[in-house]
CSV table of C-alpha atoms and ligand atoms in Angstrom, one decimal:
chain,number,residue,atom,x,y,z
L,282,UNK,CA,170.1,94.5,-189.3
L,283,UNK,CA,169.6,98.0,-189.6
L,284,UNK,CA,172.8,99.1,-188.2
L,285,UNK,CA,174.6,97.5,-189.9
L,286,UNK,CA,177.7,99.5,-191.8
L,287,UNK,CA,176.0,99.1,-195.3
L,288,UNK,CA,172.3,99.8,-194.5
L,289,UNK,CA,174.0,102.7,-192.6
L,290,UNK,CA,175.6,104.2,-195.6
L,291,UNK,CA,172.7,103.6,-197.8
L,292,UNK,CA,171.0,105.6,-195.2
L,293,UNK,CA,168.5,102.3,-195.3
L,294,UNK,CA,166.8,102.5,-191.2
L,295,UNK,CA,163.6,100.4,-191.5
L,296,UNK,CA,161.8,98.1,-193.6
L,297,UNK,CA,159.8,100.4,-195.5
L,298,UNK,CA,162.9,102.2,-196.9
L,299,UNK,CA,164.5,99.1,-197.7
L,300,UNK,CA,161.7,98.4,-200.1
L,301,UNK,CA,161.9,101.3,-201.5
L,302,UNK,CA,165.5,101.4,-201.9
L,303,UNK,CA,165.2,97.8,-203.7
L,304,UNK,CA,162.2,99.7,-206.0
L,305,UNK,CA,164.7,102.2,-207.0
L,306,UNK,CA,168.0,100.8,-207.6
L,307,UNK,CA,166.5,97.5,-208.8
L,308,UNK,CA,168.2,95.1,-206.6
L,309,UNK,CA,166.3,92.6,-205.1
L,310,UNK,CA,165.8,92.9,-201.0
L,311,UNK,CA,167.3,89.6,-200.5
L,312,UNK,CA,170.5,90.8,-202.1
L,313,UNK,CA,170.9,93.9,-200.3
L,314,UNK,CA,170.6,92.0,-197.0
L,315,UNK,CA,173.0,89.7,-198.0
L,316,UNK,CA,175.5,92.3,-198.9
L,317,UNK,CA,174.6,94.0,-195.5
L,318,UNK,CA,174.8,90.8,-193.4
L,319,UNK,CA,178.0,89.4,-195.1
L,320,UNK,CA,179.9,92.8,-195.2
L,321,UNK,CA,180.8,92.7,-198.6
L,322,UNK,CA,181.1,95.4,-201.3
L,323,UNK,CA,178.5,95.2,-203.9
L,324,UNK,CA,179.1,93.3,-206.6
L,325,UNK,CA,180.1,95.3,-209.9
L,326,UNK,CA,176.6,96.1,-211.4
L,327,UNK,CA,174.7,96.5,-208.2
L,328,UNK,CA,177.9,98.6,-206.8
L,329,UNK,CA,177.3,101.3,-210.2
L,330,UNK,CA,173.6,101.3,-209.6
L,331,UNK,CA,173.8,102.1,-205.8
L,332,UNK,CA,176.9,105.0,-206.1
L,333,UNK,CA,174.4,106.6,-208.3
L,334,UNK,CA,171.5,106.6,-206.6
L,335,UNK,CA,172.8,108.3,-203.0
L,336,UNK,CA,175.3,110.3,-205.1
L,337,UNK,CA,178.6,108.9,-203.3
L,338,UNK,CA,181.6,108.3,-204.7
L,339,UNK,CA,183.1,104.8,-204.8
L,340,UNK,CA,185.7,106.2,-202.2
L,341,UNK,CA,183.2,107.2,-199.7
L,342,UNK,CA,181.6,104.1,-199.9
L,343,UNK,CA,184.2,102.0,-199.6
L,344,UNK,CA,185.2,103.8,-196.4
L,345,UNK,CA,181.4,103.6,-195.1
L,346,UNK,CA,181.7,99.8,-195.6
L,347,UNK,CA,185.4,99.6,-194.2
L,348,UNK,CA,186.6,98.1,-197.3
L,349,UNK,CA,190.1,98.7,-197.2
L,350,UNK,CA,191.6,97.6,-200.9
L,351,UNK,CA,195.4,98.8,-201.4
L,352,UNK,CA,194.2,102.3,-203.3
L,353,UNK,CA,192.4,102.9,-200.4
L,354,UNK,CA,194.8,102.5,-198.0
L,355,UNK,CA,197.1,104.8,-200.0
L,356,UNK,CA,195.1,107.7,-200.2
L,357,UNK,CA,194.5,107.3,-196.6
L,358,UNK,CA,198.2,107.3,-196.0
L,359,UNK,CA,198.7,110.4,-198.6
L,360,UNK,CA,196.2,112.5,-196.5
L,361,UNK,CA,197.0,110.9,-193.0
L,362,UNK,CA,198.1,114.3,-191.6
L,363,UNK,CA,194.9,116.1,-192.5
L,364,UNK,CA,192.9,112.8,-191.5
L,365,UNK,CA,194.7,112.9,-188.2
L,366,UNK,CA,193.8,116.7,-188.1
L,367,UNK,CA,190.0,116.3,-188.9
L,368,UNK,CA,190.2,113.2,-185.8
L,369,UNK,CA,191.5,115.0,-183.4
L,370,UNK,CA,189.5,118.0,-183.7
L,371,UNK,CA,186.0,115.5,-183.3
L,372,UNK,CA,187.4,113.4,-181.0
L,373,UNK,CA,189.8,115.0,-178.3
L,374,UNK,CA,192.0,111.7,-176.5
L,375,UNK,CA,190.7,110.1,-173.4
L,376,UNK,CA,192.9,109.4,-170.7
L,377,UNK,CA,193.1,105.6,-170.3
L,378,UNK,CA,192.2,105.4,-166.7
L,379,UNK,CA,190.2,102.1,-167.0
L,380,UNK,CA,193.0,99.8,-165.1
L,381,UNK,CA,191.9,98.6,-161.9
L,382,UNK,CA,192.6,95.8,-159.5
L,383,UNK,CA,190.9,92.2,-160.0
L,384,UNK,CA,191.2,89.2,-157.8
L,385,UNK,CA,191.4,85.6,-159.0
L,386,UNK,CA,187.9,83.1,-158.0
L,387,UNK,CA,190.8,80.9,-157.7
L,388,UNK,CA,194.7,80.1,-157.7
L,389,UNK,CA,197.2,77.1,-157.7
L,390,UNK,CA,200.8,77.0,-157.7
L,391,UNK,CA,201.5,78.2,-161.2
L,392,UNK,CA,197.9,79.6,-162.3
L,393,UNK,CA,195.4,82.3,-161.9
L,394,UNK,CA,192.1,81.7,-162.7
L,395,UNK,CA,189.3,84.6,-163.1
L,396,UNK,CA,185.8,84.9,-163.6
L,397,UNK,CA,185.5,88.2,-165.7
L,398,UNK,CA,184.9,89.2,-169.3
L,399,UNK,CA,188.1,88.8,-170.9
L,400,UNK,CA,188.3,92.3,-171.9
L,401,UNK,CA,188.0,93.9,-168.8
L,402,UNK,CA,190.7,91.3,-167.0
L,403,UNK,CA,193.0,92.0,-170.1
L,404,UNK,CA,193.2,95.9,-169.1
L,405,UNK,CA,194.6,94.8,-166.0
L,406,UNK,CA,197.3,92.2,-167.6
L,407,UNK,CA,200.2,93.8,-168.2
L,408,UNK,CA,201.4,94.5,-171.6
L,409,UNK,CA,204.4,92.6,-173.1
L,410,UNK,CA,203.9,90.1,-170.5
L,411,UNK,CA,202.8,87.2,-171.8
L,412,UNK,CA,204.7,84.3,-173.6
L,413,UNK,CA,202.2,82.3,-175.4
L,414,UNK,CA,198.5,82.9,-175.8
L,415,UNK,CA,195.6,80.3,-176.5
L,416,UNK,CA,191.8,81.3,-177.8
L,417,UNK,CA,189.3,79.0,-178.5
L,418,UNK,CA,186.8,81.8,-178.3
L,419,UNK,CA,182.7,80.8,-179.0
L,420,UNK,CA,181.8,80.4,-182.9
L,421,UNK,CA,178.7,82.7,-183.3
L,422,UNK,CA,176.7,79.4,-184.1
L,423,UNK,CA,173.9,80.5,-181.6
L,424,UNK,CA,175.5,77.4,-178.9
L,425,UNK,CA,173.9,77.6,-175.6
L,426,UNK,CA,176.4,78.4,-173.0
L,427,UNK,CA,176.1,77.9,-169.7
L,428,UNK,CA,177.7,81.5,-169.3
L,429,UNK,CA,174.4,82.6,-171.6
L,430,UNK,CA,176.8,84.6,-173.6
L,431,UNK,CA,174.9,85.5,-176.9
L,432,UNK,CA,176.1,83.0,-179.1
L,433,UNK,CA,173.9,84.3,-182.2
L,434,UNK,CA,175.5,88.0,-183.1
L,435,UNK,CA,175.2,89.5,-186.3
L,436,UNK,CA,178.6,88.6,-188.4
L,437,UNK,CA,179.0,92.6,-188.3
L,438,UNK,CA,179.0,92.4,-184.0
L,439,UNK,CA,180.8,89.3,-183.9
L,440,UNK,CA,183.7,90.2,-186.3
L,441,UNK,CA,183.9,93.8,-184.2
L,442,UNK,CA,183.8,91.8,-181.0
L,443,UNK,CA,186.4,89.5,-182.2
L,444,UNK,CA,189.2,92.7,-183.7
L,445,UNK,CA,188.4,93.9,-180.3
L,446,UNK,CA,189.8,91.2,-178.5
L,447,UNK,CA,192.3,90.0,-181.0
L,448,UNK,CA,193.8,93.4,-180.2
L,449,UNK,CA,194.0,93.1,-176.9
L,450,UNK,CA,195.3,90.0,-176.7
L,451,UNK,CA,198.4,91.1,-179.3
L,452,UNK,CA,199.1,94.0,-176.7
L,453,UNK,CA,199.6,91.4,-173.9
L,454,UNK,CA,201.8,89.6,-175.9
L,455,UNK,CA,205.6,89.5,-175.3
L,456,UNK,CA,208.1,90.3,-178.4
L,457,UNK,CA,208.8,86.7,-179.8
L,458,UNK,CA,205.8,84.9,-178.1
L,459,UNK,CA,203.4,83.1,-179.8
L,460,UNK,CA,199.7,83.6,-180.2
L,461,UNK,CA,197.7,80.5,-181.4
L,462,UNK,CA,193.2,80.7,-182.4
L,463,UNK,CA,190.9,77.9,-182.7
L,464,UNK,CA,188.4,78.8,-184.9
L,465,UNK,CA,185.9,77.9,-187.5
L,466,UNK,CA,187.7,78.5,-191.2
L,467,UNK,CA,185.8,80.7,-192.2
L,468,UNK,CA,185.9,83.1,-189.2
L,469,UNK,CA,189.6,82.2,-188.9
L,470,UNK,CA,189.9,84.2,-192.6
L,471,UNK,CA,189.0,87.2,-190.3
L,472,UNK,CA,190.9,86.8,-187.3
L,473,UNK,CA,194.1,86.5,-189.9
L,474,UNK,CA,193.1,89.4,-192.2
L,475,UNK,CA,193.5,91.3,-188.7
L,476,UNK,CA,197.0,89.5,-187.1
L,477,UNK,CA,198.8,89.9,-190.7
L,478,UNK,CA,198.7,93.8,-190.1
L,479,UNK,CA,200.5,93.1,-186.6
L,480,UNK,CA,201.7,89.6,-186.5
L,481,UNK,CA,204.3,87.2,-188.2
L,482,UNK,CA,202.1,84.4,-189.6
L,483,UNK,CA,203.6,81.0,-189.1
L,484,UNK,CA,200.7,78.5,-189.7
L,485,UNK,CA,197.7,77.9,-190.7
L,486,UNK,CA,197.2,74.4,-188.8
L,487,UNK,CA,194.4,72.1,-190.5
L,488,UNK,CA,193.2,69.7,-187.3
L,489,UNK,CA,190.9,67.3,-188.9
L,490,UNK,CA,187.9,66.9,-187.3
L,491,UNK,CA,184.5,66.7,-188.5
L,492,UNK,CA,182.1,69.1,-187.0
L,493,UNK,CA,178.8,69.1,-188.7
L,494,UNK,CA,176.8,67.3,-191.0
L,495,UNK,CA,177.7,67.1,-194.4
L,496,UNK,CA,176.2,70.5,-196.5
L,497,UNK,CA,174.3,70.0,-199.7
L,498,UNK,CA,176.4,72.0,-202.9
L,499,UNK,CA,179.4,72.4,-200.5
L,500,UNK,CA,181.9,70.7,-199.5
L,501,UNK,CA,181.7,68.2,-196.5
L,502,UNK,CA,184.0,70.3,-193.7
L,503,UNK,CA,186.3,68.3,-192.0
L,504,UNK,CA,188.7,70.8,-190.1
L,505,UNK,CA,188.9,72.9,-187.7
L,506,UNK,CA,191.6,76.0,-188.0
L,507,UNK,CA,194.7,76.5,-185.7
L,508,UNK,CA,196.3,79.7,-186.4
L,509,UNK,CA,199.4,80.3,-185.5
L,510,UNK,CA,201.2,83.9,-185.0
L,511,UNK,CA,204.3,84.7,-183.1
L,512,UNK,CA,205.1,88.5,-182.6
L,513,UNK,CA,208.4,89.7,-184.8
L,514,UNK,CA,210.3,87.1,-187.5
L,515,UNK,CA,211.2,84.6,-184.6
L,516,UNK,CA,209.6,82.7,-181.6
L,517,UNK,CA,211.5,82.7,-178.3
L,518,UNK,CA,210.6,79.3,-178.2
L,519,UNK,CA,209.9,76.6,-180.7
L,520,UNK,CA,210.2,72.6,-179.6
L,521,UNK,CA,210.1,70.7,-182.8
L,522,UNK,CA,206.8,68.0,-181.8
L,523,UNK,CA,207.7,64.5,-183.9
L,524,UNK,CA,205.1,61.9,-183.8
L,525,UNK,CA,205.6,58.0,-184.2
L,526,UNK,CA,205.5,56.5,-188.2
L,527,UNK,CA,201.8,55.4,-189.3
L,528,UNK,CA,201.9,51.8,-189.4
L,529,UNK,CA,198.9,49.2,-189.9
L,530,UNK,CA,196.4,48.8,-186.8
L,531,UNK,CA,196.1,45.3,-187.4
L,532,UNK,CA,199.8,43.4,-188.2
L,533,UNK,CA,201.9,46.5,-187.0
L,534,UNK,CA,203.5,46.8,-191.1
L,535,UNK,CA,204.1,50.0,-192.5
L,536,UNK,CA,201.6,52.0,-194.5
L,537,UNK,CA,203.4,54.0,-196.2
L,538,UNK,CA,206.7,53.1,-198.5
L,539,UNK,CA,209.8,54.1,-196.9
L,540,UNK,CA,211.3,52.5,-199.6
L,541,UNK,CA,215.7,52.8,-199.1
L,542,UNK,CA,215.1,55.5,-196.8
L,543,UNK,CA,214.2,53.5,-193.9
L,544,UNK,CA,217.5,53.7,-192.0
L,545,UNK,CA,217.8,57.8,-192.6
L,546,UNK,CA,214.8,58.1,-190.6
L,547,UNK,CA,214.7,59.9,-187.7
L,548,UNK,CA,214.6,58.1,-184.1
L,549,UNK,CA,212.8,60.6,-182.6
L,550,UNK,CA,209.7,60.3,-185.0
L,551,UNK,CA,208.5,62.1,-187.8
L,552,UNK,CA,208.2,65.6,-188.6
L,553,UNK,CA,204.6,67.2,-187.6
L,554,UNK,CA,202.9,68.9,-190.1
L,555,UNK,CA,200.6,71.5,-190.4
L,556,UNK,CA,197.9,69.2,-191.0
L,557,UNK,CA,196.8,67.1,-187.7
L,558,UNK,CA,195.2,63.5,-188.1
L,559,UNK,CA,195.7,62.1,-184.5
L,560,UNK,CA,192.9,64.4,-182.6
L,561,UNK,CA,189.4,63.2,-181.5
L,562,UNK,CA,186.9,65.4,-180.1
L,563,UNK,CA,186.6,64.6,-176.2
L,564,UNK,CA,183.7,62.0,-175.8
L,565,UNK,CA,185.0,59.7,-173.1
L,566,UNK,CA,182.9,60.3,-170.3
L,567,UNK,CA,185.7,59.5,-167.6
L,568,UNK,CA,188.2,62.8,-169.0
L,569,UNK,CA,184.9,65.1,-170.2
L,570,UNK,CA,184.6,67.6,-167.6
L,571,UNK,CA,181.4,69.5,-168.9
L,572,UNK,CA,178.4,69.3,-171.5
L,573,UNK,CA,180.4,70.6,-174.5
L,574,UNK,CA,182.9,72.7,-176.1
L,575,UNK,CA,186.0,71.4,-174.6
L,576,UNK,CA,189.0,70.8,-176.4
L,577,UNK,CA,191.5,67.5,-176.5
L,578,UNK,CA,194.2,67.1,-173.3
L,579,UNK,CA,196.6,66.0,-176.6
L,580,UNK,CA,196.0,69.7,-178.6
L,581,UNK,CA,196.8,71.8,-175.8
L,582,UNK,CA,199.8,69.5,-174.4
L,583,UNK,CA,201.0,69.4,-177.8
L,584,UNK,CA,200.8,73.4,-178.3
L,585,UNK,CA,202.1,74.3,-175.1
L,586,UNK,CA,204.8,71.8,-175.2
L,587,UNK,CA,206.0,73.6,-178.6
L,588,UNK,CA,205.6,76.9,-178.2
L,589,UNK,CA,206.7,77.8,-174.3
L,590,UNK,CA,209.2,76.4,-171.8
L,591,UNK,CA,209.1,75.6,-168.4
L,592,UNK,CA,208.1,78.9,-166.5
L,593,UNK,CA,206.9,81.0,-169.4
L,594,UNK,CA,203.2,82.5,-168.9
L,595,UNK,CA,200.6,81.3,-170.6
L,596,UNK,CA,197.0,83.0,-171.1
L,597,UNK,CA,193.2,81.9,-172.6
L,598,UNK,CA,190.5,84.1,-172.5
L,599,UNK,CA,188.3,81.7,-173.1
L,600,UNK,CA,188.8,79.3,-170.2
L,601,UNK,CA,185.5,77.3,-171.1
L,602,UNK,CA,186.3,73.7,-169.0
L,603,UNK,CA,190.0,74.9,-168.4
L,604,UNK,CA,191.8,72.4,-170.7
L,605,UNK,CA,194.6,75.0,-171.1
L,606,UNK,CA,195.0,75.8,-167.3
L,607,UNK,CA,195.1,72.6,-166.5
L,608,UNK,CA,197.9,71.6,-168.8
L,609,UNK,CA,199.9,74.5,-168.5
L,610,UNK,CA,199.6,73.8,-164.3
L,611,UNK,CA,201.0,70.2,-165.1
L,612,UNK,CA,203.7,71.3,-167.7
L,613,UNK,CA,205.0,73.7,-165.3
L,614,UNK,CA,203.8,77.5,-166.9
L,615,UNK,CA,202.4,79.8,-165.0
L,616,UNK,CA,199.0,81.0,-166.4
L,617,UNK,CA,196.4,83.4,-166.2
L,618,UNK,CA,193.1,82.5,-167.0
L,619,UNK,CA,189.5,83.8,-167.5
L,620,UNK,CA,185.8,82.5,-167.6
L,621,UNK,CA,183.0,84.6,-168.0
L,622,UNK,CA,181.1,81.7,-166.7
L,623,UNK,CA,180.7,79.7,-164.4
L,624,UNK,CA,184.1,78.1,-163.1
L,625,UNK,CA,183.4,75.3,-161.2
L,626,UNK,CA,184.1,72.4,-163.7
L,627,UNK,CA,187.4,74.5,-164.2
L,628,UNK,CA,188.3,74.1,-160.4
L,629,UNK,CA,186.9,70.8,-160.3
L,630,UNK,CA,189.2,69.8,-162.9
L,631,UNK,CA,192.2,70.1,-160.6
L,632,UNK,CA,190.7,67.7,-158.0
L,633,UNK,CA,191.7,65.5,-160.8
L,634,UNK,CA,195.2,66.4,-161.6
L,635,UNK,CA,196.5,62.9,-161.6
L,636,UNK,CA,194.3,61.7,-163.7
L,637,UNK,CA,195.2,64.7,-166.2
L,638,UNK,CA,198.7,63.7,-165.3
L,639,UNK,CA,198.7,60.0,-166.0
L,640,UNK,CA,196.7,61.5,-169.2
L,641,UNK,CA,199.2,63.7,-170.5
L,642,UNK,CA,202.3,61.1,-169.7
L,643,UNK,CA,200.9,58.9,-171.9
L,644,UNK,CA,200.2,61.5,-174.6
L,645,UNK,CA,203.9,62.0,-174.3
L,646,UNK,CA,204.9,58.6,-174.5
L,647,UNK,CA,203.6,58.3,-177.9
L,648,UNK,CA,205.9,61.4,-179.2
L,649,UNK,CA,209.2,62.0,-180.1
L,650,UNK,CA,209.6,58.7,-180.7
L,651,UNK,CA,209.4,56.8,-184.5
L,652,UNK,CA,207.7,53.7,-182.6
L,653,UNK,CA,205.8,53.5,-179.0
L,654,UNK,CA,206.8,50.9,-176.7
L,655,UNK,CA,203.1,48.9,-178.1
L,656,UNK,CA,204.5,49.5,-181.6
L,657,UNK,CA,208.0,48.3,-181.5
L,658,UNK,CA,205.9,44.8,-179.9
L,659,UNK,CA,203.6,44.1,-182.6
L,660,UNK,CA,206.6,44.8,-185.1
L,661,UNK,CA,208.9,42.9,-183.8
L,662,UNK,CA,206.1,39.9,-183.5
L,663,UNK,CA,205.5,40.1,-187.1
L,664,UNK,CA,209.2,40.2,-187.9
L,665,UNK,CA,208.4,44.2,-189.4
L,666,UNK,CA,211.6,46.2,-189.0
L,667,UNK,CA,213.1,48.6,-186.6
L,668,UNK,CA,215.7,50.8,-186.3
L,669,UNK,CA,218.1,48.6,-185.4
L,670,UNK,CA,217.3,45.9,-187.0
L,671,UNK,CA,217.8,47.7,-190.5
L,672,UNK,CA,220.8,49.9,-189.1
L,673,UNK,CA,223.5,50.0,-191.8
L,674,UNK,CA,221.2,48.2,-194.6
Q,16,SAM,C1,184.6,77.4,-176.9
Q,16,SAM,S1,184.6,77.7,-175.2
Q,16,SAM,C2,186.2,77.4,-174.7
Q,16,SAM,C3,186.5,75.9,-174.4
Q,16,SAM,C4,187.9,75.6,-173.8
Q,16,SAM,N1,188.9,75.8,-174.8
Q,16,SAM,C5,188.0,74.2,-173.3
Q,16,SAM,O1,188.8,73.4,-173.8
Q,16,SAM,O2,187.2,73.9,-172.4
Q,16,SAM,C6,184.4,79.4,-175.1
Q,16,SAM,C7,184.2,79.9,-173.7
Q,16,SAM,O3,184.4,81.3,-173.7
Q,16,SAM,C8,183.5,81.9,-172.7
Q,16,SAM,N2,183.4,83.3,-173.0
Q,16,SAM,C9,182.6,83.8,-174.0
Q,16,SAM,N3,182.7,85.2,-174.0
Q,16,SAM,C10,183.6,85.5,-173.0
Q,16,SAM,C11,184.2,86.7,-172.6
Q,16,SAM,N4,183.9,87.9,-173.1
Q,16,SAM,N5,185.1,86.6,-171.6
Q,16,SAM,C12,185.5,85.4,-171.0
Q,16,SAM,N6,185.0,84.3,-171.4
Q,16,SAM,C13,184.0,84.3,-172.4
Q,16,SAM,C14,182.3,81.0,-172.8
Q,16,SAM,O4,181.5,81.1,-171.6
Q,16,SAM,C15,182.8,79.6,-173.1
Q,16,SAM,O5,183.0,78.9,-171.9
């Protein structure tokens, strides 16, 4: 708690001194650990009340805390010669000489899988060199892994942990690839606050799943965020995903009203959006390949499937049961992947590759298409229209 940017700039290094820093200023203890575990600036009263007690200006604090508000960033820019100056002299350049050679635990016909912290195998990717990238990296909610990562960082460690990654991965990726992060909303908020200054924001995907419990004065959080970031204005690849109409589970008749538009619908399905209904978290004992954390065969298909083509190279840092590697290997992309872990559930998983196989043809069975073969049955059973029966009308 204690090194943390804001105790640090209050000059705050144990308990006593927060006490007496509270006694002083006035602001209850609570508060100034909430301002120093959320990172945020002091609200407007308290902010006054602490500038004048350790005589800093407002500037300085603000670049103490890393708060970086548009004025900020201009006067940085104004003086970035004589900031550059003032660097260099404290901090002469290192020679990058960090790159060495890594071998892969394992390896199949399209895929490389190793067991390494991500950012020591991403020194040794090369840069510009990768066509789509997937992270589902851990959430900081103190999760037990069987890597025994800690799981339970301060938000300060977690969010530098995170930038430090996120940059690494943006280096790996090629001009017009894609770069896609699973992630709690409210660390996705983050994570985008750091791609806008490098990226080309496409979506924001809202998959709806529930994760927790519903929260008392808040609420009830049904979604996890996709975020979705190609590098420059347009992706090298984009293959438009359409999904078959809604229609009722029970008699096979539309839910929604198509009204006289029936007959300008598309064939190949509907549209996707940006938010995704049709996901369930993996429970089925048969397809779950470890205790927790993995991710839907359907997400990753469907991702992969729009975002690369047939020989691109795909990477996750964050292999975790190896739901990416195991669809890229199928959909024919080469990968590299990488598991701090362990990695046998990821190799085991390709024992299995024609069960993942059968999996994902039946995933794509039921896309692209405005009615599934089971669909098209019940409909026509219950005399509910179809394409060609209202061609024309
Ligand atoms: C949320 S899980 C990923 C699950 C994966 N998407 C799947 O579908 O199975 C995150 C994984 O990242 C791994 N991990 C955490 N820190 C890492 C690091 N620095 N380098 C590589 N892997 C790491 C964890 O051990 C965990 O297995």
């Amino acid at each position: 708690m204690f090194t943390n940017k804001f105790f640090k700039a209050l000059n705050i290094r144990n308990q006593k001194e927060l006490l007496s820093f509270s006694k002083t200023t006035g602001i209850p203890v609570p508060k100034l650990k909430m301002y120093n575990e959320e990172s945020i600036l002091p609200f407007n009263e308290d902010f006054k009340k602490i500038v004048k007690e350790i005589d800093i200006t407002e500037i300085e604090l603000k670049l103490k805390l890393g708060i970086l508000d548009s004025s900020t960033i201009d006067l940085l820019a104004k003086y970035s010669s004589e900031i550059n100056t003032i660097i260099k002299n404290s901090h002469p350049t290192e020679e990058n000489s960090k790159q060495n050679n890594k071998s892969p635990i394992f390896q199949t016909d399209f895929g490389l899988l190793y067991q390494d912290d991500c950012l020591s195998l991403m020194e040794n990717i090369p840069k510009n060199s990768v066509d789509l990238i997937f992270a589902d990296p851990p959430f900081n909610l103190n999760k037990k892994y069987e890597s025994k990562i800690n799981d339970q960082l301060s938000k300060a460690e977690y969010l530098k942990w995170t930038e430090t990654w996120v940059l690494n991965c943006i280096e790996l990726l090629k001009e017009g690839g894609s770069f896609f992060v699973w992630n709690l909303p409210v660390w996705n908020t983050h994570i985008s606050s750091i791609l806008n200054k490098y990226l080309n924001f496409r979506q924001w995907i809202a998959v709806d799943i529930k994760y927790q419990l519903p929260i008392p004065n808040k609420l009830y959080p049904a979604h996890y965020s996709l975020l979705y970031y190609t590098k420059g204005k347009k992706p090298n690849t984009f293959n438009s995903q359409r999904l078959p109409m809604e229609i009722c589970r029970h008699c096979g008749g539309d839910i929604k009203d198509y009204g006289g538009y029936k007959n300008k619908l598309n064939k190949n399905g509907l549209n996707l959006t940006d938010v995704w209904h049709d996901l369930s978290p993996v429970r089925h004992s048969k397809y779950k390949s470890r205790e927790s954390n993995e991710l839907p065969i359907k997400l990753l298909e469907r991702v992969i499937s729009m975002a690369s083509s047939e020989g691109d190279l795909v990477f996750d840092p964050f292999g975790g049961s190896g739901t990416t590697f195991i669809v890229s290997e199928i959909l024919k992309r080469r990968w590299i992947g990488c598991e701090i872990g362990p990695v046998d559930s990821i190799i085991k998983r390709f024992d299995d590759v024609d069960l993942h196989k059968k999996q994902i043809l039946e995933i794509q069975k039921k896309k692209n298409v405005l009615f599934t073969e089971e669909m098209r049955s019940i409909r026509s059973k219950n005399e509910h229209w179809l394409p060609e029966t209202i061609n024309g009308k």
